[in-house]
PDB file of C-alpha atoms in Angstrom:
ATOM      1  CA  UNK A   1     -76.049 -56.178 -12.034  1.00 46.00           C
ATOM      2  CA  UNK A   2     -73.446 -53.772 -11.962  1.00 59.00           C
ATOM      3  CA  UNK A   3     -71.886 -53.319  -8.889  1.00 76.00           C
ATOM      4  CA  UNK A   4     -69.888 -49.964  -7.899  1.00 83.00           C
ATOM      5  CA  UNK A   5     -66.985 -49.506  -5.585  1.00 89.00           C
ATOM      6  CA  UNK A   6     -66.587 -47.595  -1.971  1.00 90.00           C
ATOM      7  CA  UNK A   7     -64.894 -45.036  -3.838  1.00 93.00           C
ATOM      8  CA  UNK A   8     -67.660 -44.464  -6.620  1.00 94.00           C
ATOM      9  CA  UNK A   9     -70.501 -44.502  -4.308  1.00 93.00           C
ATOM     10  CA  UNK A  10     -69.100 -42.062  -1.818  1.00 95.00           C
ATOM     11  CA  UNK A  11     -68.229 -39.913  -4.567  1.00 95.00           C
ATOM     12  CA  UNK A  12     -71.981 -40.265  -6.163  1.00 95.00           C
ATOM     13  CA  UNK A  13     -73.552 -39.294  -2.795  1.00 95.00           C
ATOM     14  CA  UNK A  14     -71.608 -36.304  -1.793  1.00 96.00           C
ATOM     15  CA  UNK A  15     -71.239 -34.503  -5.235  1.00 95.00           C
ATOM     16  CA  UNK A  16     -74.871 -32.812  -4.769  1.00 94.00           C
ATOM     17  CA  UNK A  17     -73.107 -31.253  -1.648  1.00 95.00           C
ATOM     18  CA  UNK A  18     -70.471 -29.684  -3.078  1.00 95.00           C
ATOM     19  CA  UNK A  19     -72.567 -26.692  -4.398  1.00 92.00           C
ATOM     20  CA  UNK A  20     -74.321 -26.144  -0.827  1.00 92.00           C
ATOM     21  CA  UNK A  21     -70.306 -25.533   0.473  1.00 95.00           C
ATOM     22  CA  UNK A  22     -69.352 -29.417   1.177  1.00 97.00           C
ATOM     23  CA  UNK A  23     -65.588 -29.514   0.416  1.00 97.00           C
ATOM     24  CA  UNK A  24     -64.146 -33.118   1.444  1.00 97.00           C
ATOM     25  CA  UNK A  25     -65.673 -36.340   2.670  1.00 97.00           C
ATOM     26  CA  UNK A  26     -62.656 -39.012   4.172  1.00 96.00           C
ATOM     27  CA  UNK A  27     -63.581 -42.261   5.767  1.00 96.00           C
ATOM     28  CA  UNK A  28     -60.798 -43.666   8.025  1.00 95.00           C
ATOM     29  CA  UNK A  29     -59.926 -45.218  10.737  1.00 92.00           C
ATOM     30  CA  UNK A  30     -59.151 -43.897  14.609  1.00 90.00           C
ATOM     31  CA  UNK A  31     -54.923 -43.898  13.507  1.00 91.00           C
ATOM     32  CA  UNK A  32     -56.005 -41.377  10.966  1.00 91.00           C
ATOM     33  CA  UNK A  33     -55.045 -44.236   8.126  1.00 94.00           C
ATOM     34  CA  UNK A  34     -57.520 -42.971   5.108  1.00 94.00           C
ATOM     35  CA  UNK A  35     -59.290 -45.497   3.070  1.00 94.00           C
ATOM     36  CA  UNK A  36     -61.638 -43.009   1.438  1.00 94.00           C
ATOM     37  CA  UNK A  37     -61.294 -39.318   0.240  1.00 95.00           C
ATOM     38  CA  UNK A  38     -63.281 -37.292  -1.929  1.00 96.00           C
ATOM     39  CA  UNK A  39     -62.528 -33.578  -2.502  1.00 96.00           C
ATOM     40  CA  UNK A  40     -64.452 -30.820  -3.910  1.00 95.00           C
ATOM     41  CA  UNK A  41     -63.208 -29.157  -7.395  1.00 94.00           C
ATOM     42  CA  UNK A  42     -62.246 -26.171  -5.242  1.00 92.00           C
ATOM     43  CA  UNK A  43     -60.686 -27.833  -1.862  1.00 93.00           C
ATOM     44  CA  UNK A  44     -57.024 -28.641  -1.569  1.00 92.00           C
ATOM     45  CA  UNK A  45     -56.080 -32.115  -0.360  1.00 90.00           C
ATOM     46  CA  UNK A  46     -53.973 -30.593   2.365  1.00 92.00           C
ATOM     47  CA  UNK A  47     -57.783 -29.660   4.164  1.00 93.00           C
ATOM     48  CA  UNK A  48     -58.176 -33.229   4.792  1.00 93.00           C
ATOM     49  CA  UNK A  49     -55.153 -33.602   8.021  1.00 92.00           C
ATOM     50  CA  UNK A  50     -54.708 -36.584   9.898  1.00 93.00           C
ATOM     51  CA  UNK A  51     -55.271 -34.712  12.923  1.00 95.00           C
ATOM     52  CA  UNK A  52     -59.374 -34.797  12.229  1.00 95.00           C
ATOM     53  CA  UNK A  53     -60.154 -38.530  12.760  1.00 95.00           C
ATOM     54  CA  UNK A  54     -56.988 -38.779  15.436  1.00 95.00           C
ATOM     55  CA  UNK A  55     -58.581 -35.788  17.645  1.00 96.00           C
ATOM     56  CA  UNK A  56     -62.418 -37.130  16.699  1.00 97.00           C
ATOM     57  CA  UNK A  57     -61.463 -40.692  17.985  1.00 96.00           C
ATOM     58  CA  UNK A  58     -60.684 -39.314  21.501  1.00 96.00           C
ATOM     59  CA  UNK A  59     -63.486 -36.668  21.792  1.00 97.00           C
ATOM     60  CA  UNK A  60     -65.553 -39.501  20.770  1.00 97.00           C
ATOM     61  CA  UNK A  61     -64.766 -41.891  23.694  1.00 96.00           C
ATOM     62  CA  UNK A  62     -64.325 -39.034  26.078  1.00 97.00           C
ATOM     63  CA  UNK A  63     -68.425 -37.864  24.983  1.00 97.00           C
ATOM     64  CA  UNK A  64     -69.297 -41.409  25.178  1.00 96.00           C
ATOM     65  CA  UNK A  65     -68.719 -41.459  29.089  1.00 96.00           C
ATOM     66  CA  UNK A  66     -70.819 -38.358  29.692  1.00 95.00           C
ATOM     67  CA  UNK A  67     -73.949 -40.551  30.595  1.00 95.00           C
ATOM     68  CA  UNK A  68     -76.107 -40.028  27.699  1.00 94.00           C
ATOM     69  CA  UNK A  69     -74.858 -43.497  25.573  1.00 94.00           C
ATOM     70  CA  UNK A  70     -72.976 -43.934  22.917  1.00 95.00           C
ATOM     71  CA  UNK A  71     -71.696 -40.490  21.150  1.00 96.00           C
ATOM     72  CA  UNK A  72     -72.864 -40.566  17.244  1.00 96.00           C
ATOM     73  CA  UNK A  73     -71.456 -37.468  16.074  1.00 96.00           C
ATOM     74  CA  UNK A  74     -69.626 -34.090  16.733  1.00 97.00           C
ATOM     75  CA  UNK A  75     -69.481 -31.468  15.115  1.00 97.00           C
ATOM     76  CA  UNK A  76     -67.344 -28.219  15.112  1.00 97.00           C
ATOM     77  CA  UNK A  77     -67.861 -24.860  13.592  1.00 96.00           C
ATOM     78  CA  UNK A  78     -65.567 -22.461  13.067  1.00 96.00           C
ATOM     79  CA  UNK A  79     -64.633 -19.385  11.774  1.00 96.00           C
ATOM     80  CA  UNK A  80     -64.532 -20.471   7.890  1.00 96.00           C
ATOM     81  CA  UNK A  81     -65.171 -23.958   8.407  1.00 96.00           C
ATOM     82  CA  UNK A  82     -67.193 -26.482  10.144  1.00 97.00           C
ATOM     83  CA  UNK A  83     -66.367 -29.978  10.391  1.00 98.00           C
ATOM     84  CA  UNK A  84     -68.966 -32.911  10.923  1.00 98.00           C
ATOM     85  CA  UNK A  85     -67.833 -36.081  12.088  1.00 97.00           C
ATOM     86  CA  UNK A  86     -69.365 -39.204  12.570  1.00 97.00           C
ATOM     87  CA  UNK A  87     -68.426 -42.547  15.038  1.00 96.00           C
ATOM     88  CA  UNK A  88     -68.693 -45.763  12.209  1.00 94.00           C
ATOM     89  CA  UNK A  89     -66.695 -47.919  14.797  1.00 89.00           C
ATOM     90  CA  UNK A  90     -63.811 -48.724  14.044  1.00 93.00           C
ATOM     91  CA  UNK A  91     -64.323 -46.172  11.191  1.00 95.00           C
ATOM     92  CA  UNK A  92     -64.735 -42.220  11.273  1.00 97.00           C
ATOM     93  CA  UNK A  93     -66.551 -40.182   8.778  1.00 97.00           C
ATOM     94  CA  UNK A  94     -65.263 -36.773   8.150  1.00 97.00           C
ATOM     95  CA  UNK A  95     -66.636 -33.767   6.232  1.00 97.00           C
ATOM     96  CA  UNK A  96     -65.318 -30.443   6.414  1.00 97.00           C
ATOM     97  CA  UNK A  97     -67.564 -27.739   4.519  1.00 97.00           C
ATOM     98  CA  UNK A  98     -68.244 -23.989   4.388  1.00 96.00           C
ATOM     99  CA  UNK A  99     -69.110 -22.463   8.351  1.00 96.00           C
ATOM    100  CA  UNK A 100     -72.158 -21.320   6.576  1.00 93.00           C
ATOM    101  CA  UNK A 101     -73.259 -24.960   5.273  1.00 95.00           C
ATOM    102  CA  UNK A 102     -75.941 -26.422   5.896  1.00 96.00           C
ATOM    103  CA  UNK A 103     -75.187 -28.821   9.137  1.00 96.00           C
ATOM    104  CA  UNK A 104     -78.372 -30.590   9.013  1.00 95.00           C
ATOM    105  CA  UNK A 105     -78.431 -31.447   5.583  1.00 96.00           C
ATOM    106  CA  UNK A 106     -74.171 -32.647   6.765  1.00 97.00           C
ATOM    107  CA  UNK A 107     -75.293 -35.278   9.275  1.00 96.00           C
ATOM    108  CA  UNK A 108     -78.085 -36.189   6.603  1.00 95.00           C
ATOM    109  CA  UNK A 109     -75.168 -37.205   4.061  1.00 96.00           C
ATOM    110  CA  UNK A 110     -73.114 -38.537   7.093  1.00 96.00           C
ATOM    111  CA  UNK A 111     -76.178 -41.015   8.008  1.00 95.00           C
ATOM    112  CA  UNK A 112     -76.329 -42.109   4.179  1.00 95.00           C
ATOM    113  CA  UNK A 113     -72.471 -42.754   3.883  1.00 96.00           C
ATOM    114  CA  UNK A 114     -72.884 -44.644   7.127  1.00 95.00           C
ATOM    115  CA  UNK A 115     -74.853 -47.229   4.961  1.00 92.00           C
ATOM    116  CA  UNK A 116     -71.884 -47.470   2.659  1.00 91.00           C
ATOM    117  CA  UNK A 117     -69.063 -47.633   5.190  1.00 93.00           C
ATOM    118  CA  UNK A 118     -71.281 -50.466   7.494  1.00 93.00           C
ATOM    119  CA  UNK A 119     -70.525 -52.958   4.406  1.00 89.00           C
ATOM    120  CA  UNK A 120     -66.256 -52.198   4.559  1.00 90.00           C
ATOM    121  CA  UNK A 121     -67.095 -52.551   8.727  1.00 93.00           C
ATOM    122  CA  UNK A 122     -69.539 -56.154   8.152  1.00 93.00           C
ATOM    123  CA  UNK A 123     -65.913 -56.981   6.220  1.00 91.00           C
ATOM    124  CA  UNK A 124     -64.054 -56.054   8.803  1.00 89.00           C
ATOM    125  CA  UNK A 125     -65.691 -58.126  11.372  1.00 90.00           C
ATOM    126  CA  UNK A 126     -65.999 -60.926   9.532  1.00 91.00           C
ATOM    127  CA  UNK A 127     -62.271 -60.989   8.346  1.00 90.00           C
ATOM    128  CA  UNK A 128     -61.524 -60.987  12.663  1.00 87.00           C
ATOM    129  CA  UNK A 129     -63.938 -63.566  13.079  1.00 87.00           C
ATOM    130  CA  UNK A 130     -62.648 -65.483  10.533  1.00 83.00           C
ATOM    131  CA  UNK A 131     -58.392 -64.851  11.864  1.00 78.00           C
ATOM    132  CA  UNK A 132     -60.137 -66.062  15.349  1.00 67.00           C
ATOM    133  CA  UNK A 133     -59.886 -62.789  16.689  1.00 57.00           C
ATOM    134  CA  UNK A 134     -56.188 -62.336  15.392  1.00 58.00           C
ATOM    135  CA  UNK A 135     -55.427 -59.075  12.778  1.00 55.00           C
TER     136      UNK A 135
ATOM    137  CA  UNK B   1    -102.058 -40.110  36.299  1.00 52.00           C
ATOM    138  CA  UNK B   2    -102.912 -36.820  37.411  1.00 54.00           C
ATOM    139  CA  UNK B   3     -99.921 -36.261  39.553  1.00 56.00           C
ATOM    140  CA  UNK B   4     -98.171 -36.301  36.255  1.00 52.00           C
ATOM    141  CA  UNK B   5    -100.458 -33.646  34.562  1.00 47.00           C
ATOM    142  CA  UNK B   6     -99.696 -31.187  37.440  1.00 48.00           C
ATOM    143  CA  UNK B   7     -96.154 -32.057  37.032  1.00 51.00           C
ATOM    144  CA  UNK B   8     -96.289 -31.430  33.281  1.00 52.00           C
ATOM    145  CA  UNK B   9     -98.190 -27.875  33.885  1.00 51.00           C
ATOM    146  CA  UNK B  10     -96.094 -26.460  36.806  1.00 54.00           C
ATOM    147  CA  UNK B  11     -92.901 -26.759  33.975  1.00 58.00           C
ATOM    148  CA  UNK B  12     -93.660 -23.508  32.772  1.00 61.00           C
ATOM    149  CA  UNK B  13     -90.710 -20.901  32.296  1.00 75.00           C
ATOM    150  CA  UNK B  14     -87.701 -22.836  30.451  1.00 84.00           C
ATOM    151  CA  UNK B  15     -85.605 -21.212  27.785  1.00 85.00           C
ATOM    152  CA  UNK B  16     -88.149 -22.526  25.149  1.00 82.00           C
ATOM    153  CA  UNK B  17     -91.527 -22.243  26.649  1.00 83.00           C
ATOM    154  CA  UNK B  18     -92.287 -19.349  25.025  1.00 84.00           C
ATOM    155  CA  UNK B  19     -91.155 -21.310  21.103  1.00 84.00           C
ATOM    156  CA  UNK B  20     -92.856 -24.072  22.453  1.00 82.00           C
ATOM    157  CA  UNK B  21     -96.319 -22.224  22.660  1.00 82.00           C
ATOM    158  CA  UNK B  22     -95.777 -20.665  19.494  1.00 84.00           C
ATOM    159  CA  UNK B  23     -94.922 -24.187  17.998  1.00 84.00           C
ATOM    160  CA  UNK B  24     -98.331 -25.512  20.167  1.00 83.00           C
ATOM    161  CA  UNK B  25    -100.583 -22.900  19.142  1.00 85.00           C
ATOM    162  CA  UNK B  26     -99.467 -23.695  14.987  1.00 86.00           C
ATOM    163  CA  UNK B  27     -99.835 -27.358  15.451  1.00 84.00           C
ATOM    164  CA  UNK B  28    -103.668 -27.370  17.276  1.00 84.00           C
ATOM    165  CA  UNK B  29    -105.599 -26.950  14.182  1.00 87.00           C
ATOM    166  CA  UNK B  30    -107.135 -30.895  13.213  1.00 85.00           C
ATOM    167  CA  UNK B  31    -105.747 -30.829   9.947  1.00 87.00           C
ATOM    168  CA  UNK B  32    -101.967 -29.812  11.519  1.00 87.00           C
ATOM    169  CA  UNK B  33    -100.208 -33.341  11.155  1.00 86.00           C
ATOM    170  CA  UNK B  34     -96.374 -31.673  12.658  1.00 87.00           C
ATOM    171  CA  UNK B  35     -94.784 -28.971  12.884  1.00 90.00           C
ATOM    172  CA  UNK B  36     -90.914 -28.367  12.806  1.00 90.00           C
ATOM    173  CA  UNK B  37     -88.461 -25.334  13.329  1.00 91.00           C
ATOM    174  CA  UNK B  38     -84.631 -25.507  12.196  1.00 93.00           C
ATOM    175  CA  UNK B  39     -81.914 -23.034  12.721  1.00 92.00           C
ATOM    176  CA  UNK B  40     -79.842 -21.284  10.440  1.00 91.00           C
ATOM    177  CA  UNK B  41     -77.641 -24.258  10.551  1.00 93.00           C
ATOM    178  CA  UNK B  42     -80.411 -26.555   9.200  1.00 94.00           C
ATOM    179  CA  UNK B  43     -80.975 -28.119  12.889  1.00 93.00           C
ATOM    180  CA  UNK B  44     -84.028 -29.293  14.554  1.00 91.00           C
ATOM    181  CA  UNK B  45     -84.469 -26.878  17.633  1.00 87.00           C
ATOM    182  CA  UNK B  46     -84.922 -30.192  19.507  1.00 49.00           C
ATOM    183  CA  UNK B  47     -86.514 -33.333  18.721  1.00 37.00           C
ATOM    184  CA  UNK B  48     -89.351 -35.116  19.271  1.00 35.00           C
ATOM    185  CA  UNK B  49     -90.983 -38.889  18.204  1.00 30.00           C
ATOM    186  CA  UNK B  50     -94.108 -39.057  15.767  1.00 36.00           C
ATOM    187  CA  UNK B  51     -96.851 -38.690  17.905  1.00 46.00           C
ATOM    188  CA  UNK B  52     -98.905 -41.602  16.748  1.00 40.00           C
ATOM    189  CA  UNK B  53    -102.629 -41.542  16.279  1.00 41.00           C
ATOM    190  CA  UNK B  54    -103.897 -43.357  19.223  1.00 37.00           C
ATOM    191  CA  UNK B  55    -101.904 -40.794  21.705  1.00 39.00           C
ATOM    192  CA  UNK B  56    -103.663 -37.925  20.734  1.00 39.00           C
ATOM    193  CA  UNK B  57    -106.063 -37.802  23.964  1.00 35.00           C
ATOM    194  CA  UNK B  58    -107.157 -33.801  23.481  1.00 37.00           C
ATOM    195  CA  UNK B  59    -110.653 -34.931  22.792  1.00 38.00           C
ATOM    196  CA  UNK B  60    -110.515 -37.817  24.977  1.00 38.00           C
ATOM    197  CA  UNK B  61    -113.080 -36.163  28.292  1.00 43.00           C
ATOM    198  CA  UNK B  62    -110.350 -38.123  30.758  1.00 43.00           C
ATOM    199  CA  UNK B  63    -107.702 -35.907  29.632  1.00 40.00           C
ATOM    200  CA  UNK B  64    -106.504 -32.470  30.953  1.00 42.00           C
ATOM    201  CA  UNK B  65    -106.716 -29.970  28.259  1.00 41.00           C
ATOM    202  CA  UNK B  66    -102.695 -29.314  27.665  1.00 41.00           C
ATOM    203  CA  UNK B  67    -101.939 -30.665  24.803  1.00 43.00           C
ATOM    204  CA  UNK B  68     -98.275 -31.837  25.518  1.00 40.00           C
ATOM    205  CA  UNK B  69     -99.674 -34.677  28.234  1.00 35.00           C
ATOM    206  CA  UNK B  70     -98.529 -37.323  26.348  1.00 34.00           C
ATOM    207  CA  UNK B  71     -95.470 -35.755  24.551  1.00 40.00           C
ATOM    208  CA  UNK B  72     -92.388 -34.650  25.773  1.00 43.00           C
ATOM    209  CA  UNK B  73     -90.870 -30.990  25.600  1.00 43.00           C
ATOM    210  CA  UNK B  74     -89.643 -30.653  21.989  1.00 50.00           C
ATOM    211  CA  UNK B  75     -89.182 -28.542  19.429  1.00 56.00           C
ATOM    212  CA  UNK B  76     -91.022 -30.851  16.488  1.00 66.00           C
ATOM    213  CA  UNK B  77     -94.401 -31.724  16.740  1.00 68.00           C
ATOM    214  CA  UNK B  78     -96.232 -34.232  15.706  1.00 72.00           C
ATOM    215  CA  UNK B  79     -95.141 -36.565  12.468  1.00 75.00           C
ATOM    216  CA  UNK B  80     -92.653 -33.969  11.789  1.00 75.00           C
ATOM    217  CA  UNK B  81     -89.260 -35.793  11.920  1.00 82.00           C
ATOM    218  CA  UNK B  82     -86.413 -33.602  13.592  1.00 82.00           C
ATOM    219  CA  UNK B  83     -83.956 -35.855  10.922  1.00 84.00           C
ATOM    220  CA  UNK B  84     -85.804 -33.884   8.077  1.00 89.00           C
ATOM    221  CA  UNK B  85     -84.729 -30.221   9.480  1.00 92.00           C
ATOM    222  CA  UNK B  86     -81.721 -30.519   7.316  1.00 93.00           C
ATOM    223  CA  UNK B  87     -83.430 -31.160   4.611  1.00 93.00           C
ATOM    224  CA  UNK B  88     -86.278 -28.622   4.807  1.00 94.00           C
ATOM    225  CA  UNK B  89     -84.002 -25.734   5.708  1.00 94.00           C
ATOM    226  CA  UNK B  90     -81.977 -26.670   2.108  1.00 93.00           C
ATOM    227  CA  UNK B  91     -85.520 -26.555   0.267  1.00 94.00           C
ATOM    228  CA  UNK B  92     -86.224 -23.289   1.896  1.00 93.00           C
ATOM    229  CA  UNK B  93     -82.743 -21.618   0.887  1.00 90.00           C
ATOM    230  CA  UNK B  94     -82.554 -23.332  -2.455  1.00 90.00           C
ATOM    231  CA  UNK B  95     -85.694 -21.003  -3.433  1.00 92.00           C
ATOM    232  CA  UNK B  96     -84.528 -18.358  -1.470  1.00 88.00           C
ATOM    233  CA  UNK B  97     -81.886 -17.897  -4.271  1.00 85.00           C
ATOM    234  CA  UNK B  98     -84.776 -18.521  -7.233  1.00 85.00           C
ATOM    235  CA  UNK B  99     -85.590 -14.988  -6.348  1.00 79.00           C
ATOM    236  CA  UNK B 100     -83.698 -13.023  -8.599  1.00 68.00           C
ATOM    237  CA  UNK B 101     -83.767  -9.468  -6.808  1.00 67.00           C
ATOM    238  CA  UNK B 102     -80.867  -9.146  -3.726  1.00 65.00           C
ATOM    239  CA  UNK B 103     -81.805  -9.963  -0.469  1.00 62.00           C
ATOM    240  CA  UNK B 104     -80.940  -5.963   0.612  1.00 66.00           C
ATOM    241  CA  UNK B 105     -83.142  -4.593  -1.930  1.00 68.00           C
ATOM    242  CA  UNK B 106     -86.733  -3.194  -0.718  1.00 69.00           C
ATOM    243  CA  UNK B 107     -89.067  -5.425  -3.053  1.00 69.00           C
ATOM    244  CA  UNK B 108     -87.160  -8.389  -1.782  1.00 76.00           C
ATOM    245  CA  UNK B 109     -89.930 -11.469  -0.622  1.00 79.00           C
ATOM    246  CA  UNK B 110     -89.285 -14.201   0.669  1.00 87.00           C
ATOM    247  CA  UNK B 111     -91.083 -17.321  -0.890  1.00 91.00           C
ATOM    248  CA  UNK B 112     -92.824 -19.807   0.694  1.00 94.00           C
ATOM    249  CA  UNK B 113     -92.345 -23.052  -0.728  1.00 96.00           C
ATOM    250  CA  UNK B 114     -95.137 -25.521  -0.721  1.00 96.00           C
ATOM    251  CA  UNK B 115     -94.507 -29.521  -0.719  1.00 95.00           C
ATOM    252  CA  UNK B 116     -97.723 -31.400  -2.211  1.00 95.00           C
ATOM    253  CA  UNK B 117     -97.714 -35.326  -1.858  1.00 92.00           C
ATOM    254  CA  UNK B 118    -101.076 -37.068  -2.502  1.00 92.00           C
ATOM    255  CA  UNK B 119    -102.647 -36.720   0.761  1.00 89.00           C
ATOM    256  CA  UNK B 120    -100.458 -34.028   2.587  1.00 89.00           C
ATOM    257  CA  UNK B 121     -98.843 -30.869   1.920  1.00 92.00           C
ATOM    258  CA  UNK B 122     -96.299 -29.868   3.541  1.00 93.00           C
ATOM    259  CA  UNK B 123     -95.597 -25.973   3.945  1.00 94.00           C
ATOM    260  CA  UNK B 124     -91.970 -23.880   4.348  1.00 95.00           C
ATOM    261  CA  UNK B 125     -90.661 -20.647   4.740  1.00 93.00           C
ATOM    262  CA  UNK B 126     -87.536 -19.054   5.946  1.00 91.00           C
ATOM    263  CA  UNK B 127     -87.729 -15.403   6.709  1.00 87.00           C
ATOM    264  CA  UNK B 128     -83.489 -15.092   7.510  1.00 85.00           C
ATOM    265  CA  UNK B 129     -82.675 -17.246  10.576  1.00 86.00           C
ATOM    266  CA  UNK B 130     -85.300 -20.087  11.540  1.00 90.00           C
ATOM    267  CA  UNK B 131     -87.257 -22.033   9.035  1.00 92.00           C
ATOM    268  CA  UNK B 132     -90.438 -23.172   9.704  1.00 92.00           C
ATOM    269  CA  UNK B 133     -92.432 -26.354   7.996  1.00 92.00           C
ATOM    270  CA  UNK B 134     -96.395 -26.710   7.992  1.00 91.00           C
ATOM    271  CA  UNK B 135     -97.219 -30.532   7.579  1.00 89.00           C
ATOM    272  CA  UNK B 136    -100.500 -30.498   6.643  1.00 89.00           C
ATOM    273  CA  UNK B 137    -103.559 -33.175   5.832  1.00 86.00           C
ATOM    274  CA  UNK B 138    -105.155 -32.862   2.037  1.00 81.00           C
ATOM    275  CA  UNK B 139    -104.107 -29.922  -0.128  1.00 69.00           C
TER     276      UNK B 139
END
């Protein structure tokens, strides 16, 4: 059984996006600290700014308390770009595509990564468990 | 109960009413399993749960004749899953660029892409803005 890591498989399951105007995928955490980042052939690094996840993170909360449960995702078109984030507590998922990309098939990706990043989070919670609560 | 179906008819003239009888009117043929519309942004114009078997009460003689009684007032119909939007709005623009004449050009068409499983088919087309999917029983 081979086994493949965080890196690989986010890479494998966004590369089919990159055509459709996907240009970076980052998983990190609410301080903006990124564990994962994958970049299309054409995208600079510099697209992926700590700002995304920071800003997201407080959004987040802030759409949380609205009344409607727990916010799952936001996401933000603009002029050239769009940006589709998603809440993986204590993670975020970022993409930032094309304004003209598909969204739906965005969240789509966003829900499959979700099963990825859910093991590094399982990890997480069972590290705290296991430093009684301590980080 | 029939408080309820009076409440559900006097809800008449919302934004969508008039999408949502188009949406209706495709999905009341038997062999209509769901219907679904997306944007241009590949999202479900609303959402809505599978309607399972045992809630369809049109025939049933107890129930009014409207066929949202047991639904609520969304944009998908029946097993069409507003999750799958994204995807059916790709398929649809994906063969959108199989055509090899530009889209400005006179003999453009636009196709309509059919989705055959063993016992459904499932039917799209995109004509610019919305796309529209047909889930269908048999072929």
């Amino acid at each position: 059984m081979s086994s493949m890591s965080v890196q690989d498989a986010v890479e494998t399951l966004s590369f089919p996006y990159y055509d459709q105007g996907l240009k970076a995928v980052a998983i990190s955490d609410r301080d903006g600290v990124t564990l994962v980042k994958c970049l299309s052939s054409t995208a600079s690094p510099s697209i992926l700014e700590q700002v995304l996840p920071t800003t997201f993170a407080v959004a987040n909360a802030q759409a949380s308390k609205l009344g409607l449960k727990k916010n799952k995702s936001i996401v933000s078109i603009f002029g050239l770009h769009q940006v589709v984030q998603l809440d993986q507590s204590p993670l975020i998922i970022t993409m930032v595509a094309n304004a003209h990309a598909n969204t739906g098939a965005l969240l789509d990706l966003g829900n499959a990564l979700k099963e990825i990043t859910q093991v590094i989070v399982n990890a997480m919670q069972k590290q705290q468990a296991g430093n009684g609560g301590v980080v | 109960m029939s408080n309820v179906a009076t409440i559900v008819t006097l809800q008449n003239n919302t934004m969508e009413s008039a999408l949502e009888a188009i949406l209706d009117k495709l999905a009341s043929p038997d062999d209509v399993q769901g219907v679904l519309i997306a944007d241009e942004h590949g999202l479900c114009l609303g959402g809505v749960l599978p309607e399972a078997p045992s809630n369809r009460f049109r025939h049933s003689p107890s129930a009014p004749s409207h066929p949202n009684y047991f639904t609520p007032h969304h944009t998908a119909r029946g097993v069409a899953k507003p999750a799958s939007a994204g995807s059916v709005a790709s398929i649809a623009l994906h063969a959108r660029d199989l055509t090899s004449s530009p889209r400005d050009d006179d003999k453009f068409q636009y196709p309509t892409v059919c989705v055959e499983t063993t016992n459904s088919t499932i039917i799209i087309r995109n004509e610019g803005a919305y796309t529209l999917a047909i889930f269908k029983e048999g072929q």
